[in-house]
Amino acid sequence: MTYTQHYSVLKKECIETLTEVQEESRDKFFYADLTFGGGGHSFALFHQNVKNQLVCFDQDPDALNNGRNRIEKENASSRIDLVDSNFRNFPTYIKEKRQDIIEQGGFDGILLDLGVSSHHFDKGERGFSFRSDAVLDMRMDVDNDDIMTAEYIVNNYSEIQLEKILREYGEEKFARRIAERIVEQRAVEPIKTTKQLEDLIFHCYPKKMRYDGINPATKSFQALRIEVNQELQVLEELLDQVLPLLRVGGRLAIISFHSLEDRITKVAFKNMTDGSIPCEQLTKKPIVPTKEEILENSRSRSAKLRILERIERKKSKNKYEHLKGN
Ligand SMILES: C[S@@+](CC[C@H](N)C(=O)[O-])C[C@H]1O[C@@H](n2cnc3c(N)ncnc32)[C@H](O)[C@@H]1O
């Protein structure tokens, strides 16, 4: 199966904000797209200005293969460095392999478009979706055997651990019942496939809620995917280290798709603005997709874009501070 065409969410808004300030006197601008996916945002940056140089990360083999082909086709290899790695390794990669960017002042823009792509859901055998029957895998970095699969988690976590991830990462109100049923069922036979799990969850829902709105398995599948890929932990880890990599005037743009990611972004932005490197939030309220974008791509409806800028110095809270003591 070829890589599913991925619709890039809030593309115009991201590109505009990341490229708003480009001083003509400079001969290179540096951007990082840490969630390359189908490369929609990356290639928009690539085409925006011939001076743009990109470092891109992805951990999904399909995204990387597709990306490498596109880079070759568009003759982009001198300006796009596509790295096969989890973005938690981005700060180390830059320190070890791309000191040239730090020496030239750092990144003009860093983008994160979080979560999985439509490709993950469309490629049934990856086990992200209950729409097709497949082994419960859900690893983005599917070749990495050190990562626990969803199947391992479902068959090995304790009932308390399962309830906790379903409640915290899926905000699933029937977390306890589902965890209980999983433990009962796996004592009879292992739960191996998406359809087995979907069916089990379906029967944990009260009859009148089973056909009410979204599929009852949606939230639990989200929770498992987040746990498998440690999505929240790697985001926190990265946000703790990313600010020094931005140049003054550089921007960090984060698109999140659920409240857990958005909360982590909000807290991290607050910590950064209270920290020792001067920066400010450009979005007191997040930017959300227009009605037209939601009509074109319903997945964008939950997207929120937050932007932070590294600045020269913090604005004084007291504008008469300089007169103190006179
Ligand atoms: C929503 S898609 C990005 C789509 C992309 N912006 C585009 O326009 O095509 C997210 C991508 O980020 C990758 N990804 C998610 N978390 C990651 C992580 N921690 N490290 C590396 N890649 C990650 C996924 O494999 C997926 O391909």
Short mmCIF file of N, CA and C and ligand atoms in Angstrom, two decimals, residues 3 6 8 34-41 57-60 63 85-87 113-117 120 140 234 299, ligand 1:
data_model
loop_
_atom_site.label_atom_id
_atom_site.label_comp_id
_atom_site.label_asym_id
_atom_site.label_seq_id
_atom_site.Cartn_x
_atom_site.Cartn_y
_atom_site.Cartn_z
N TYR A 3 1.71 5.34 0.60
CA TYR A 3 1.42 6.21 1.74
C TYR A 3 0.14 7.01 1.46
N HIS A 6 -1.95 12.67 3.11
CA HIS A 6 -2.32 13.25 4.40
C HIS A 6 -2.64 14.73 4.21
N SER A 8 -2.72 18.31 5.45
CA SER A 8 -1.98 19.03 6.50
C SER A 8 -2.88 20.05 7.18
N LEU A 34 9.17 18.43 13.29
CA LEU A 34 9.49 17.23 14.08
C LEU A 34 8.47 16.11 13.91
N THR A 35 7.45 16.37 13.11
CA THR A 35 6.43 15.35 12.80
C THR A 35 6.19 15.39 11.30
N PHE A 36 7.14 14.90 10.55
CA PHE A 36 7.16 15.05 9.09
C PHE A 36 5.91 14.46 8.43
N GLY A 37 5.49 13.25 8.83
CA GLY A 37 4.30 12.61 8.27
C GLY A 37 4.34 12.54 6.76
N GLY A 38 3.31 13.09 6.11
CA GLY A 38 3.27 13.12 4.65
C GLY A 38 4.10 14.25 4.08
N GLY A 39 4.70 15.06 4.94
CA GLY A 39 5.59 16.13 4.49
C GLY A 39 4.87 17.39 4.02
N GLY A 40 3.58 17.48 4.30
CA GLY A 40 2.81 18.63 3.82
C GLY A 40 3.34 19.96 4.35
N HIS A 41 3.57 20.04 5.66
CA HIS A 41 4.09 21.29 6.22
C HIS A 41 5.54 21.51 5.77
N PHE A 57 11.94 15.24 11.41
CA PHE A 57 11.97 13.97 12.15
C PHE A 57 10.69 13.19 11.90
N ASP A 58 10.80 11.89 11.83
CA ASP A 58 9.63 11.01 11.96
C ASP A 58 10.16 9.66 12.42
N GLN A 59 9.27 8.89 13.05
CA GLN A 59 9.72 7.58 13.53
C GLN A 59 8.96 6.45 12.82
N ASP A 60 8.15 6.84 11.83
CA ASP A 60 7.34 5.84 11.16
C ASP A 60 7.98 5.45 9.83
N ALA A 63 6.21 6.71 6.64
CA ALA A 63 6.36 8.16 6.43
C ALA A 63 7.76 8.47 5.91
N SER A 85 13.95 9.11 13.58
CA SER A 85 14.12 9.07 15.03
C SER A 85 12.89 9.64 15.73
N ASN A 86 12.77 9.29 17.00
CA ASN A 86 11.75 9.90 17.84
C ASN A 86 12.16 11.35 18.10
N PHE A 87 11.21 12.26 18.11
CA PHE A 87 11.60 13.67 18.28
C PHE A 87 12.14 13.97 19.67
N ASP A 113 3.24 18.78 14.77
CA ASP A 113 1.84 18.52 14.40
C ASP A 113 1.57 17.12 14.97
N LEU A 114 1.07 17.11 16.20
CA LEU A 114 1.17 15.92 17.04
C LEU A 114 0.28 14.74 16.62
N GLY A 115 0.60 13.59 17.18
CA GLY A 115 -0.24 12.40 17.04
C GLY A 115 0.09 11.57 15.82
N VAL A 116 -0.89 10.79 15.42
CA VAL A 116 -0.68 9.91 14.27
C VAL A 116 -1.26 10.58 13.02
N SER A 117 -0.97 10.01 11.86
CA SER A 117 -1.52 10.60 10.63
C SER A 117 -2.65 9.71 10.11
N HIS A 120 -1.88 6.10 9.37
CA HIS A 120 -1.89 5.07 10.42
C HIS A 120 -3.25 4.39 10.53
N MET A 140 4.14 3.48 16.31
CA MET A 140 4.50 4.30 15.15
C MET A 140 5.84 3.80 14.63
N VAL A 234 7.01 11.90 25.75
CA VAL A 234 8.04 12.40 24.82
C VAL A 234 7.80 13.89 24.52
N ARG A 299 -11.18 15.75 10.31
CA ARG A 299 -10.21 15.44 11.37
C ARG A 299 -9.61 16.71 11.99
C1 LIG B 1 -0.15 14.32 12.25
S1 LIG B 1 1.15 13.57 11.41
C2 LIG B 1 2.04 14.91 10.72
C3 LIG B 1 1.55 15.31 9.37
C4 LIG B 1 2.42 16.33 8.67
N1 LIG B 1 2.49 17.57 9.39
C5 LIG B 1 1.93 16.58 7.25
O1 LIG B 1 1.60 17.72 6.93
O2 LIG B 1 1.89 15.64 6.46
C6 LIG B 1 2.23 13.12 12.71
C7 LIG B 1 3.49 12.40 12.26
O3 LIG B 1 4.41 12.51 13.31
C8 LIG B 1 5.02 11.28 13.58
N2 LIG B 1 5.30 11.27 15.01
C9 LIG B 1 4.43 11.35 16.04
N3 LIG B 1 5.07 11.34 17.21
C10 LIG B 1 6.40 11.27 16.92
C11 LIG B 1 7.59 11.22 17.71
N4 LIG B 1 7.54 11.24 19.03
N5 LIG B 1 8.77 11.19 17.07
C12 LIG B 1 8.84 11.16 15.72
N6 LIG B 1 7.75 11.18 14.92
C13 LIG B 1 6.56 11.24 15.51
C14 LIG B 1 4.01 10.23 13.16
O4 LIG B 1 4.66 9.04 12.78
C15 LIG B 1 3.30 10.92 11.99
O5 LIG B 1 3.90 10.56 10.77
#
